[in-house]
Each structure stands twice: as C-alpha cells, then as structure tokens.
Short mmCIF file of C-alpha atoms and ligand atoms in Angstrom, two decimals:
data_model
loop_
_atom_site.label_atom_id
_atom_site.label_comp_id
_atom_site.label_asym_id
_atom_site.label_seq_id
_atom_site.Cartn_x
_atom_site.Cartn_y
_atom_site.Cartn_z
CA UNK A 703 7.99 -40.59 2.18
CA UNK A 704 5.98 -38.36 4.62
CA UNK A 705 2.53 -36.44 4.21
CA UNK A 706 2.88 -33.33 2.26
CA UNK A 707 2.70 -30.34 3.97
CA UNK A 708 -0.52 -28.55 3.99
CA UNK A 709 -0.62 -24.59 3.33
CA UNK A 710 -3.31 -21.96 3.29
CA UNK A 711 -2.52 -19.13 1.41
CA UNK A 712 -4.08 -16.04 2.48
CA UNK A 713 -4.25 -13.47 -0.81
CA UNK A 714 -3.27 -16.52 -3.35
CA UNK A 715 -4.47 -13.77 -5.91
CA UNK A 716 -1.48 -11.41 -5.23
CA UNK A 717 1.93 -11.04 -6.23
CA UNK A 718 3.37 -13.02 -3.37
CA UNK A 719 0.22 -15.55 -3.43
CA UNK A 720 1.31 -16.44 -7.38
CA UNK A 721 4.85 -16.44 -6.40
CA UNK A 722 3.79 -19.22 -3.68
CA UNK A 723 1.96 -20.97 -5.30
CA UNK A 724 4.52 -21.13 -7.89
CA UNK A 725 6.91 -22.28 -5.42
CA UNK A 726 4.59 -24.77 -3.92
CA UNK A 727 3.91 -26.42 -7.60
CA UNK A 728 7.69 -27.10 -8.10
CA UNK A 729 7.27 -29.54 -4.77
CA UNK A 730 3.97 -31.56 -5.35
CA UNK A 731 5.62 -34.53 -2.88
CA UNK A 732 6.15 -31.84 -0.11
CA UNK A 733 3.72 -29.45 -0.33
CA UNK A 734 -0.24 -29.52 -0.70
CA UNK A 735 -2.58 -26.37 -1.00
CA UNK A 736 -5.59 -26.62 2.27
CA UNK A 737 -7.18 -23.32 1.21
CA UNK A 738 -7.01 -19.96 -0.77
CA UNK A 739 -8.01 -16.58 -0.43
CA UNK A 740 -8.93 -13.96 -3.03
CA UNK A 741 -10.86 -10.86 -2.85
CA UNK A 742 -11.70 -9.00 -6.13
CA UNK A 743 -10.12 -11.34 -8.62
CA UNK A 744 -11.92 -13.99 -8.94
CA UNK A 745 -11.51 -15.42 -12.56
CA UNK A 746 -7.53 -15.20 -10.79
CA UNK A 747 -8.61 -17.37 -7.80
CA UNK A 748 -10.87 -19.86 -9.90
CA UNK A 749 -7.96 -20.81 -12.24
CA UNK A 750 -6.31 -21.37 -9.12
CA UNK A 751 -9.05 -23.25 -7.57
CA UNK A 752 -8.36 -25.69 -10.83
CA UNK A 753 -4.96 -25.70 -11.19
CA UNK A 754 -3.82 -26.41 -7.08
CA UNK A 755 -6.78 -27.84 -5.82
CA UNK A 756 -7.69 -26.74 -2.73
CA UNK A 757 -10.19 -27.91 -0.02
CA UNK A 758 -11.64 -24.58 0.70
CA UNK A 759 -11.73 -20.91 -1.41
CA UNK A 760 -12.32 -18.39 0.70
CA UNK A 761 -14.09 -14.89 -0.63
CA UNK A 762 -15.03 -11.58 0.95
CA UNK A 763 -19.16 -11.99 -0.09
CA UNK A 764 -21.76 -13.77 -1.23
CA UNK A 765 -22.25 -12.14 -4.45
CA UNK A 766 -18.81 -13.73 -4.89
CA UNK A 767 -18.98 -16.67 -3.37
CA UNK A 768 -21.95 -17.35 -6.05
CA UNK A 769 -19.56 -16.51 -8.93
CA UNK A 770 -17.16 -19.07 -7.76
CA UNK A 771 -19.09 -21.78 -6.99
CA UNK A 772 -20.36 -21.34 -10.17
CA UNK A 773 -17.02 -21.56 -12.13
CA UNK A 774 -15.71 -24.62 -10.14
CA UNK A 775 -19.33 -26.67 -10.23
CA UNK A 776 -19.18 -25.75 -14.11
CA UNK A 777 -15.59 -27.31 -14.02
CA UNK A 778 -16.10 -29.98 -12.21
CA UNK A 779 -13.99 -29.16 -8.76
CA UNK A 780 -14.80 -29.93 -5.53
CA UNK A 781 -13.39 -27.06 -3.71
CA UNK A 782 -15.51 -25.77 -1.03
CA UNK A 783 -16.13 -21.68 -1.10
CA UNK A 784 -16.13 -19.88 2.19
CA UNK A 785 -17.19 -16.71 3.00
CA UNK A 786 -15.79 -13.93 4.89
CA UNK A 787 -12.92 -12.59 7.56
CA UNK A 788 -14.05 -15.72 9.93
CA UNK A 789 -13.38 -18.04 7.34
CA UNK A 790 -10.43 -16.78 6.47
CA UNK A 791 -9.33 -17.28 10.34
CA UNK A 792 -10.96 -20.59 10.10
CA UNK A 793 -9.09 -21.84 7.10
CA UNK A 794 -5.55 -19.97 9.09
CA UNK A 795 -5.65 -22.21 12.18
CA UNK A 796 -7.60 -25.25 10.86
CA UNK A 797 -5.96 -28.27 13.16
CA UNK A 798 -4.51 -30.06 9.52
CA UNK A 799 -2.69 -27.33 8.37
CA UNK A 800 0.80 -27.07 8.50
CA UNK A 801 1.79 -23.75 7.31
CA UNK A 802 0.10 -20.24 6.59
CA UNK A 803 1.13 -17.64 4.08
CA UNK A 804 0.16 -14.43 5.38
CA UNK A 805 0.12 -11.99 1.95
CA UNK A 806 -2.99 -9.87 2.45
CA UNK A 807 -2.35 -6.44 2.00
CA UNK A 808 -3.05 -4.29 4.81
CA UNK A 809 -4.62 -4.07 7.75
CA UNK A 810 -7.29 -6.63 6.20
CA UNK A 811 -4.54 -9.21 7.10
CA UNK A 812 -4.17 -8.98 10.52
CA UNK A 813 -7.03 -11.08 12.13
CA UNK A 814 -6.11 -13.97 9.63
CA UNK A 815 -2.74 -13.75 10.67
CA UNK A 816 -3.34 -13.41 14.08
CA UNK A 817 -5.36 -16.57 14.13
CA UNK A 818 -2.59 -18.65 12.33
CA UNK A 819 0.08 -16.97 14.99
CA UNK A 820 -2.84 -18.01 17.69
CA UNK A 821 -2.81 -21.66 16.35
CA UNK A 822 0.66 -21.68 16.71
CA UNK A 823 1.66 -22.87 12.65
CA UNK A 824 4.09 -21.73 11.04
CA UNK A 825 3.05 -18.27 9.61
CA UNK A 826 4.98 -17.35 6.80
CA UNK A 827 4.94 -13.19 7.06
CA UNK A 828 4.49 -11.10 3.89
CA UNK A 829 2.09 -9.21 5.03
CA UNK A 830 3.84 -6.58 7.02
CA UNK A 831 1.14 -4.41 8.22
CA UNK A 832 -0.15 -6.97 10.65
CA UNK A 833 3.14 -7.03 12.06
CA UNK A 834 3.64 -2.86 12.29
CA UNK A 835 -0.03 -2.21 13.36
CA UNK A 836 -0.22 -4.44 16.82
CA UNK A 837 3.93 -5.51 17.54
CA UNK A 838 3.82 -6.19 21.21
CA UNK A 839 0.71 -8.06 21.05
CA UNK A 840 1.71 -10.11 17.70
CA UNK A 841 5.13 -11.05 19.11
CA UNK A 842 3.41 -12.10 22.49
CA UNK A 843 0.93 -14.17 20.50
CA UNK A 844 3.91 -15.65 18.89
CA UNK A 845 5.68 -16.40 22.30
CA UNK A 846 2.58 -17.69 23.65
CA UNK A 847 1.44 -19.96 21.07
CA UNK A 848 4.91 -21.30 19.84
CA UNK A 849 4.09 -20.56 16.45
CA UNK A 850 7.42 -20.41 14.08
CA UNK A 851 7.18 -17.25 12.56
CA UNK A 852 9.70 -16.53 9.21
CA UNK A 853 10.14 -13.51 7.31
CA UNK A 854 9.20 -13.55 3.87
CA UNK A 855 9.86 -9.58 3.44
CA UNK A 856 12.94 -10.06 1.11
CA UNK A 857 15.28 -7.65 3.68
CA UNK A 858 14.24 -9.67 6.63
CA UNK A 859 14.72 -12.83 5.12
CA UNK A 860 17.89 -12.22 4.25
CA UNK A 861 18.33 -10.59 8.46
CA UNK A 862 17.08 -14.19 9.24
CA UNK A 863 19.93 -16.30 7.07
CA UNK A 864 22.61 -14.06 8.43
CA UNK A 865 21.52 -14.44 12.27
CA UNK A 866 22.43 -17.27 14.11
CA UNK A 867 19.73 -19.20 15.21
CA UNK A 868 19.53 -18.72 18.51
CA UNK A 869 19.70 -14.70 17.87
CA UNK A 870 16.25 -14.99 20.02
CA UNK A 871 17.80 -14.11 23.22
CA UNK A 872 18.98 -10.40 21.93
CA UNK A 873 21.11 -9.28 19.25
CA UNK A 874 23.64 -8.52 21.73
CA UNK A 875 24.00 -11.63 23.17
CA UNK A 876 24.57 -13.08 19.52
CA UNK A 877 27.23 -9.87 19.13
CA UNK A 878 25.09 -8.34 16.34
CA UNK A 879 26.57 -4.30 16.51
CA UNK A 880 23.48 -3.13 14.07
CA UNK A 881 21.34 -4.38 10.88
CA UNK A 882 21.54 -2.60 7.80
CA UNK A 883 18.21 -2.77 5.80
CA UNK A 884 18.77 -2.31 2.44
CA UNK A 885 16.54 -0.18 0.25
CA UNK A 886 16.69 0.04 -3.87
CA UNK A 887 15.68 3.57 -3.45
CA UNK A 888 12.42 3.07 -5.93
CA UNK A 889 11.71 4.61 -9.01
CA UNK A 890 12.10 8.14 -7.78
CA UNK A 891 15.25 7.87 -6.53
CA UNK A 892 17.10 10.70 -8.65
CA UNK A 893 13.70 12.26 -9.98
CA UNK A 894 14.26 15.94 -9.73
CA UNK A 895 12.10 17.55 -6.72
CA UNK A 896 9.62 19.72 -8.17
CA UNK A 897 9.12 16.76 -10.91
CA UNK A 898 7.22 14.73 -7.97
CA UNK A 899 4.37 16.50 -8.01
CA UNK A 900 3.10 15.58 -11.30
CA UNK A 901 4.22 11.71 -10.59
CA UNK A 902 1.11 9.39 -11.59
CA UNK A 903 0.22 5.74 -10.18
CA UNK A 904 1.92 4.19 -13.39
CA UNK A 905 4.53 5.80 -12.30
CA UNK A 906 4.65 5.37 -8.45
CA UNK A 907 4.54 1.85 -9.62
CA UNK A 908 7.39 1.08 -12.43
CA UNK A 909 9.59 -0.12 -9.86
CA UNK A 910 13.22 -0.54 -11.26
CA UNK A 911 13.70 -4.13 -9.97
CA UNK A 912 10.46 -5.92 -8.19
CA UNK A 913 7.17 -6.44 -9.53
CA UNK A 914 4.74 -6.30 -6.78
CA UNK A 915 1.40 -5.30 -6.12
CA UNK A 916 0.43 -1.46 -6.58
CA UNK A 917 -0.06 -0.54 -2.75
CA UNK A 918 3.90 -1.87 -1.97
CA UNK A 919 4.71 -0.33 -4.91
CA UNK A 920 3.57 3.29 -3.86
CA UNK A 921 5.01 2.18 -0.60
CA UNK A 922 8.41 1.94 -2.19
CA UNK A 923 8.39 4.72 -3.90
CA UNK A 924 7.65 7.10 -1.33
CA UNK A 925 9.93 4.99 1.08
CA UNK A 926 7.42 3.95 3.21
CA UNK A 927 8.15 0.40 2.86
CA UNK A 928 11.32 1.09 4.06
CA UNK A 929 9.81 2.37 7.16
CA UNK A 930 7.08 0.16 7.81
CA UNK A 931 9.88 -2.44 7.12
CA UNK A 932 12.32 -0.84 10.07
CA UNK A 933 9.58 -1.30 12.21
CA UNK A 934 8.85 -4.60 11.01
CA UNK A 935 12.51 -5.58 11.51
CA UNK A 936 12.29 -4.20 15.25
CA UNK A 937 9.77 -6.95 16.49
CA UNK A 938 11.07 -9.49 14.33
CA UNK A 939 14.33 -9.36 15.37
CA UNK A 940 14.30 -7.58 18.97
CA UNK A 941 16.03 -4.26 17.90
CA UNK A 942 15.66 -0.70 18.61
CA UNK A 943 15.08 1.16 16.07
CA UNK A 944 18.50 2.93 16.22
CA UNK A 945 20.09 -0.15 15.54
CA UNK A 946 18.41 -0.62 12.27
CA UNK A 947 20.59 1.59 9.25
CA UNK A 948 18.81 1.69 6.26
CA UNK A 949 21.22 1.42 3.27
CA UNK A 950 20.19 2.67 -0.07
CA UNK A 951 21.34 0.11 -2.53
CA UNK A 952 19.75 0.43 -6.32
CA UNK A 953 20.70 -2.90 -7.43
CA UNK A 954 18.63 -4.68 -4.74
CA UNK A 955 21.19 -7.51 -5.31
CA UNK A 956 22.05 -7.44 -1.65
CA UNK A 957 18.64 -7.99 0.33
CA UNK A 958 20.16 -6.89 3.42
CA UNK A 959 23.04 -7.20 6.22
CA UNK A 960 24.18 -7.90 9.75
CA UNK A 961 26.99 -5.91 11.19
CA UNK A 962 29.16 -7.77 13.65
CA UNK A 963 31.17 -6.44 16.78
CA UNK A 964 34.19 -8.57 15.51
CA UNK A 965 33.78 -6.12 12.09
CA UNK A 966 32.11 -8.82 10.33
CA UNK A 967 29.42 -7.92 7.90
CA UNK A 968 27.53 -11.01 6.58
CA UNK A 969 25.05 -10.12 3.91
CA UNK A 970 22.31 -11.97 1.80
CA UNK A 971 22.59 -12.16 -1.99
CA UNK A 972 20.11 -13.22 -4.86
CA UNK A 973 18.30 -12.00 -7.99
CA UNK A 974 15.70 -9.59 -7.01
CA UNK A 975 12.77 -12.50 -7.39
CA UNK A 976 10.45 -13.11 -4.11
CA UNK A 977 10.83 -17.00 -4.98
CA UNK A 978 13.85 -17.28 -3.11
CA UNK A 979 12.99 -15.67 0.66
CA UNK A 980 9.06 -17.75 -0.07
CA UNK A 981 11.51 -20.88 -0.45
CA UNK A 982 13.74 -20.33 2.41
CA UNK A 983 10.76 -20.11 4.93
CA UNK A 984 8.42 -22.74 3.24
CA UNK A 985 11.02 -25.24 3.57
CA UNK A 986 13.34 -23.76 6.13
CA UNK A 987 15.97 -25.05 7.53
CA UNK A 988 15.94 -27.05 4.75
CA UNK A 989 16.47 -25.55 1.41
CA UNK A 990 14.23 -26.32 -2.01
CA UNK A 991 14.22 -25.31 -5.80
CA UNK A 992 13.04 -21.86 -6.32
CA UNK A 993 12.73 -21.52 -10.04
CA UNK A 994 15.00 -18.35 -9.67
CA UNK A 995 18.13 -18.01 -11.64
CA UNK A 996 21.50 -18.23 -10.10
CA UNK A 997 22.71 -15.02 -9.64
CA UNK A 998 25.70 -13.85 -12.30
CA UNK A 999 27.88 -10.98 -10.55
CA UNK A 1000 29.65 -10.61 -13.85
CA UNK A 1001 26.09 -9.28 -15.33
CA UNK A 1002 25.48 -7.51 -11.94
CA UNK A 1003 29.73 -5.89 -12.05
CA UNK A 1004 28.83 -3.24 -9.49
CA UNK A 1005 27.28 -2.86 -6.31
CA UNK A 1006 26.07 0.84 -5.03
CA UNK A 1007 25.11 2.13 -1.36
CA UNK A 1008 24.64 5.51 -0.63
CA UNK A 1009 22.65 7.35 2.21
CA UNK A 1010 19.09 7.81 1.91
CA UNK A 1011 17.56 11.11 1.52
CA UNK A 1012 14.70 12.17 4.07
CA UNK A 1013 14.71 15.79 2.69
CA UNK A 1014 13.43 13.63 -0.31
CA UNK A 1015 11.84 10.84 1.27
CA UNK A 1016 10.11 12.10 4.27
CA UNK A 1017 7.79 9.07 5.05
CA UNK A 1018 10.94 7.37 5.56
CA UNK A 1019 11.43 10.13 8.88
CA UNK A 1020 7.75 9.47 9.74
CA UNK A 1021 8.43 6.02 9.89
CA UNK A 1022 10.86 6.48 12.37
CA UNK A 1023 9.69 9.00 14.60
CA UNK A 1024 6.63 6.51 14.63
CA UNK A 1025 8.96 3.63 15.57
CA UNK A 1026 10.49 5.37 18.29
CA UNK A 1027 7.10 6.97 19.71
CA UNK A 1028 5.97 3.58 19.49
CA UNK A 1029 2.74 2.50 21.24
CA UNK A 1030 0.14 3.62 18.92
CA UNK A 1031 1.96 4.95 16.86
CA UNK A 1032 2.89 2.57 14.32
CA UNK A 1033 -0.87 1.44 13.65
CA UNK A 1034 -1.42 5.40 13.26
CA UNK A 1035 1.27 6.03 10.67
CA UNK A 1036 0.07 2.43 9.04
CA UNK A 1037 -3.66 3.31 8.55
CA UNK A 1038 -2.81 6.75 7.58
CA UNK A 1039 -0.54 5.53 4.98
CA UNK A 1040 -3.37 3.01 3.92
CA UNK A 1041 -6.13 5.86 3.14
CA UNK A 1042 -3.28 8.00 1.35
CA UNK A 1043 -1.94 5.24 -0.57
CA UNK A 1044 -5.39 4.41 -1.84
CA UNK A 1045 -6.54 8.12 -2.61
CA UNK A 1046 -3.09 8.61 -4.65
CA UNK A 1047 -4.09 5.59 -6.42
CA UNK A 1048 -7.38 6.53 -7.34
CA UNK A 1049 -5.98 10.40 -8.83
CA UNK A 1050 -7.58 12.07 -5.43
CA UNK A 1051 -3.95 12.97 -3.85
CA UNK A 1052 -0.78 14.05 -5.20
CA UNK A 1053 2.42 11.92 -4.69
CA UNK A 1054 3.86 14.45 -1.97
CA UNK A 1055 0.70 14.34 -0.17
CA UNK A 1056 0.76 11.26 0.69
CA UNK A 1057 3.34 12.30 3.54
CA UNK A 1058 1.52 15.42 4.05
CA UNK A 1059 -1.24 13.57 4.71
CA UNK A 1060 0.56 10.56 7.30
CA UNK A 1061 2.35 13.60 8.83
CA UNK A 1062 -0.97 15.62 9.87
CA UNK A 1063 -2.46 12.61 10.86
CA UNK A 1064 0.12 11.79 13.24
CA UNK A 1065 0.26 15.09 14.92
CA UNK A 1066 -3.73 15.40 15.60
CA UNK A 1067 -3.92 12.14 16.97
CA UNK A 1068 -2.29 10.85 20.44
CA UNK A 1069 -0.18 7.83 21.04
CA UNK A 1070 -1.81 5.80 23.49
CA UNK A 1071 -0.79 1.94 24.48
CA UNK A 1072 -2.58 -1.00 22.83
CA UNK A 1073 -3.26 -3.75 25.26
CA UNK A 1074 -5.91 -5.54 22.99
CA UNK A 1075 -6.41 -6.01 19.72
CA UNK A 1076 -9.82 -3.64 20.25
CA UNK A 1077 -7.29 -0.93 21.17
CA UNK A 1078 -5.03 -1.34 17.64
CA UNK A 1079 -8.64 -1.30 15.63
CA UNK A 1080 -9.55 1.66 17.36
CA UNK A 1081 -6.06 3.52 16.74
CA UNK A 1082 -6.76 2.39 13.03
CA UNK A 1083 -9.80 3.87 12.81
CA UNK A 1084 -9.16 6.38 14.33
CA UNK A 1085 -6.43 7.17 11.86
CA UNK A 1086 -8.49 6.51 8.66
CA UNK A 1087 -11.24 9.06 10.04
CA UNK A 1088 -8.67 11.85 10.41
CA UNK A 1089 -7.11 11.14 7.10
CA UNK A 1090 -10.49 10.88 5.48
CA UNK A 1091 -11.13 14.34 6.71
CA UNK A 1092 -7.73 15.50 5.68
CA UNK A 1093 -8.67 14.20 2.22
CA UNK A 1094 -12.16 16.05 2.26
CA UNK A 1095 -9.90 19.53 2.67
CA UNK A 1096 -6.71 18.96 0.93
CA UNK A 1097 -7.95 16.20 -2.28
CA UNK A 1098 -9.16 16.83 -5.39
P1 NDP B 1005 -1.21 -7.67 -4.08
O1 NDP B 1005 -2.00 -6.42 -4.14
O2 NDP B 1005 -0.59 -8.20 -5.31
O3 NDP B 1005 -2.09 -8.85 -3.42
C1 NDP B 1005 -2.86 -8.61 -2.28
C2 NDP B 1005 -3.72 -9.82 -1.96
O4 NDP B 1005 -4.61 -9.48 -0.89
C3 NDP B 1005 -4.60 -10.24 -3.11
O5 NDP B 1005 -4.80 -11.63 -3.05
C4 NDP B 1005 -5.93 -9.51 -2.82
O6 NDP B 1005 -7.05 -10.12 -3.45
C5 NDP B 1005 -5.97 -9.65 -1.32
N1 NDP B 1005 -6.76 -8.59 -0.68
C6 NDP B 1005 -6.75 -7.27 -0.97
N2 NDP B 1005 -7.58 -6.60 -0.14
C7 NDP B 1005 -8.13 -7.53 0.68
C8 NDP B 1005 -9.10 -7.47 1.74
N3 NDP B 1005 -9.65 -6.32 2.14
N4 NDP B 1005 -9.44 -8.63 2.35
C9 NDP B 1005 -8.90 -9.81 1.98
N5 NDP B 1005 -7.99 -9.92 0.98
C10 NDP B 1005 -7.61 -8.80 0.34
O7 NDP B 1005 -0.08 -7.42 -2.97
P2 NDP B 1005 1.34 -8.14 -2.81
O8 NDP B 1005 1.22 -9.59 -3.07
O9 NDP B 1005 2.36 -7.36 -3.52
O10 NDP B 1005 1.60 -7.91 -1.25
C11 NDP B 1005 0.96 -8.69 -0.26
C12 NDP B 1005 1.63 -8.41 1.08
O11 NDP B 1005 2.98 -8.84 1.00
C13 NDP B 1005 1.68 -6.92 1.45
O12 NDP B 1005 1.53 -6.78 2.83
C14 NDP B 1005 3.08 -6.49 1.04
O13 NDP B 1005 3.57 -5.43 1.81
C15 NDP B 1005 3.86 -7.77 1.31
N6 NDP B 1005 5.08 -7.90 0.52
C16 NDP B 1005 5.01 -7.99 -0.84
C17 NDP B 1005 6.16 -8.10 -1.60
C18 NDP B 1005 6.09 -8.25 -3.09
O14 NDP B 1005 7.13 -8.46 -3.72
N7 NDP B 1005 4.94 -8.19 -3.73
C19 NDP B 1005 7.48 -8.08 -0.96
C20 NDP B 1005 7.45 -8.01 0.47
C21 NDP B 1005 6.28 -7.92 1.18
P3 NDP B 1005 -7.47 -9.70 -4.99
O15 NDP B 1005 -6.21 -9.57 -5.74
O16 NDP B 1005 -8.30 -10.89 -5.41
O17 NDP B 1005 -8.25 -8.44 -4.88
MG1 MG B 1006 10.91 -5.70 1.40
#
C-alpha cells in the first residue's frame, strides 16, 4: 500500500477544519495530518494536537504559542508549535505535503492559500474570500503553478461533479447554457420586513439546515454568501456572471446545477452535511466514506425553488454589481462585508446595516485593477478604513 497522504489544515479549529479532520480520521491508511492551524481556540486545537498528531501547530502569537506548548509538553506530544502568517505559508507549501485545506475565514486566508496555490498542491478551497478578494491573480497562480484546485463550497462542489472534466477550456465548449447556484434562502427567508431590524446574532445564525461558523452564517442570512459565492463560481469555473442563476431552494437538498444546451439539467444531491463535498475533493476522482447518511427522498418528499428576493436581500444585488464591475471591486465589497459582519456580531450594527454599510462603501471608493497582491491589500484596506468610518457615524 502507498504513503498516506499528507494534509495541512489551515483553521483545523473551525467548522470545516472539524469536519476534515473528521473525514481524514475515517481514512488513517490514506490520509496523515502534516500541520494545523488555530487562532483563538486553543484548548480546540490542543485536543487536536493529541488526537491527529501533527508535525507542526501553527498559532497567531507567542502568548499562544506558550499555552500550547505547554498543553502538548504536559501531554507528552511531540508536535512542534509555529508562530504566525509565515508559518502558516510555511506549513501550506512545505515540499512533503500533499494536500492543503484552505478554511480560514476571511481575508486572513489568503496568503496561506496563496502559498499552497504557489506550491502547486492540491488546495482544497473553503475559504472563499481568498478566492473573491484577488480572482485574476489566484486563478493565474493556479495556471502557473499547476496546482489542482477543488471546490469544497458545497454549491461548487456539486458545479464540479456535474462538469465534465475537461470543462477547463470554457463552459461553452463543454455546451454548459448556464449554472444555477442554489441558495436555502437562510433563516430570514419569509421573516416579515420591518421584523429585520430587531434580528440579533443568535438569530442571524440559526441557520435552518447547516451548522457553520458565525461569520458564514451572517453571510447566509443576509445573502451574501450567495454573492461572494457567484463570484466565487465565476473564477472557478470561467463564467460571467450572467451565466450564474441563483436558485432559491430551502431544502438545500440539491447543492446546485448545470444547465445544458441539449435541455439537460444535471444536478448534485446529498444531506446538507459538508462531509460529503470535503470527501469528494480529498480523495477526488476517487470516492471515500464520508460518515454522512444516505440521503432518504421519502423523508425529504418535496423539493422547492423559487426566485430570490433582492428587494429583501440586497447584498445579494451588491454582490453582483461588484461581480460585474469587477477589478477591485470584489475585494471592496469582501472587506466591507468583513468589518460589517463583525460589528453586527459584536451588537454595534443592525442586521440591515450591514448592506447599508457594503453599499456606501462601494460607492466612495473607486474600482481600480489589481496587478499584485500589494494592490488587493490595499483595496482591502482601503475598504475596512471607509467602513470603519461609516461605523464611527452610523453604529451604536
Ligand atoms: P469558523 O469560524 O468555524 O472557523 C474559522 C477558522 O479560521 C478557525 O479555525 C479560526 O480559528 C480560524 N481563524 C479565524 N480568524 C483567523 C485569523 N485572523 N488568522 C488565522 N486563522 C483564523 O468558520 P467555518 O469553518 O465555518 O468557515 C471557514 C471558511 O470556509 C470560510 O471562508 C467559509 O466561508 C468557508 N465555508 C464554510 C462552510 C461551512 O459549512 N462552515 C461552507 C462553505 C464554505 P479559531 O476558531 O481557533 O479562532
Ligand atoms: Mg456554500
């Protein structure tokens, strides 16, 4: 039998992290952990640290790194603790290892990734924001490098397993007429208007079907997601972003679909459990265990799709106008979203301010290109100081 694999796993601590490493567990003769990242939970990532066994842990200080090496000397592990956004690059395109899960939140995530993309592994891509802030310059890394890059974004996995495989060379040439990104809508799907305003985090993040971490989770209620996903599903796949349809779909039993010219429609179909599309890539094109349930459409009986709302959910317009502007524009609607996410979490922002806040943004600032990776930090900042300010006027 070959080696196992080796995989870092950038934000082990988070929703998708857990759900890797779960994953990765099931499939001790294929897969080995080379390194794990955490950032403020740190009892999390030392349990970890015991349980998968990892060369290196890699934290955002000192202070931290202390902690840790505490826990694991205590315990008797010989995991080595790393410090810092270098590291975590280090640990992302270190020559042994196979295969990189990118789940970060944020903009945080996009050196890491980069470097993994720049190392050419495979990069398994949760963390969409890299992707949405610097596009042209990720795919060309991509191109460049080789580097296999697979969806783990439930929608775009699902894109990926109904594309052919040599959909590279244009949707058109594979005769793909549009993709329709599905959305479950999110817990304020039917919530009466003037009821938003009073929504809380706890709230914002009772999704109906996924459990994910609280940022996506704001991001789904307001829609973002759907629109950093659009954008997302534009680079990965080559589209415009008129040929992406977003599909409102409350079940989230279909995880999205590919319209043919022929009038085919193939779609992807699973429990709502981010096992499956962390599976699919891991192991792609071979298929593994997930742990998930089979799915039982007698349960399910019904399947939904209406149009979605932008009266309702107007980050979900911002999202594309951003799309089409492209350019900056994507990194500016990202890191906008970022600061407003963070101040509605925190009780400084209402819920519909969160697109007030993107919107304004996006009108004060110019779209400019981004030929470096300098140029999409600057746009970001640039973003996050103009929403800060927003916040100073307009927060509580
Ligand atoms: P979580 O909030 O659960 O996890 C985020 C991870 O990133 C944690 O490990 C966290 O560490 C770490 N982290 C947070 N801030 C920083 C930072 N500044 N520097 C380094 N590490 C940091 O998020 P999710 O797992 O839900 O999401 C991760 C990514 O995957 C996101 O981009 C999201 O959009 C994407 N995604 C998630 C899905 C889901 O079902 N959860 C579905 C599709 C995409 P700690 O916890 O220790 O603070
Ligand atoms: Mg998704």
């Amino acid at each position: 039998m070959s080696q196992p694999q080796l995989i870092t796993v950038l934000g082990a601590t988070g929703s998708i992290g857990l759900s890797t490493l779960d994953v990765i567990a099931r499939h001790p003769q294929r897969y080995q952990v080379f390194a794990l990242s955490g950032y403020s939970r740190l009892a999390q990532l030392l349990a970890l640290c015991l349980r998968h066994a990892p060369r290196f842990a890699v934290v955002p200080d000192e202070n931290a790194a202390v902690t840790l090496r505490e826990g694991l000397r205590t315990a008797g592990s010989s995991t080595e603790v790393l410090v810092g956004e270098q590291a975590l690059c280090d640990v992302s395109e270190a020559g042994e290892v196979d295969a990189v899960m990118a789940a970060i939140v944020g903009a945080a995530g996009l050196r890491p990734t980069l470097a993994a993309v720049k190392a050419g592994k495979k990069v398994l891509l949760a963390n969409k924001e890299a992707l949405v802030m610097s596009g042209a310059l990720f795919m060309q890394a991509v191109r460049t490098s080789g580097a296999v890059l697979l969806p783990i974004d439930s929608e775009h996995n699902a894109i990926f397993q109904c594309l052919p495989s040599h959909y590279g060379q244009g949707l058109a040439s594979v005769g793909v007429r549009r993709i329709l990104l599905t959305a479950s809508g999110g817990p304020f799907r039917c919530t009466p208007l003037p009821e938003l305003q009073q929504v809380t985090p706890d709230q914002a993040c009772a999704h109906p079907n996924w459990s994910m971490g609280r940022k996506i989770s704001v991001d789904s209620a307001s829609m973002m997601n759907k629109g950093l996903e659009l954008i997302e599903a534009c680079w990965l796949f080559d589209a415009r972003p008129e040929q992406v349809e977003v599909v409102v779909h409350p079940q989230s039993v279909i995880h999205s679909l590919v319209d043919y010219v022929d009038g085919s429609v193939l779609a992807q179909l699973g429990n709502p459990d981010m096992r499956t599309p962390i599976a699919n890539a891991l192991a792609w094109p071979e298929r593994i265990d997930s742990g998930v349930a089979p799915l039982d459409l007698f349960a399910i009986a019904r399947l939904d799709f209406e149009a979605p709302d932008e009266v309702r959910f107007p980050c979900l317009r911002l999202a594309r106008e951003a799309a089409q502007a492209g350019q900056s524009a994507p990194a500016l609607l990202n890191a906008a979203n970022e600061v407003a996410v963070e101040a509605f979490l925190q009780g400084r922002l209402r819920y519909p301010q969160i697109a007030s806040m993107i919107e304004a943004v996006l009108q004060q600032q110019p779209v400019v290109a981004l030929d470096d990776l300098e140029a999409v930090f600057e746009a970001d900042g640039k973003a996050r100081e103009l929403a800060g300010q927003w916040l100073a006027r307009h927060g509580r």
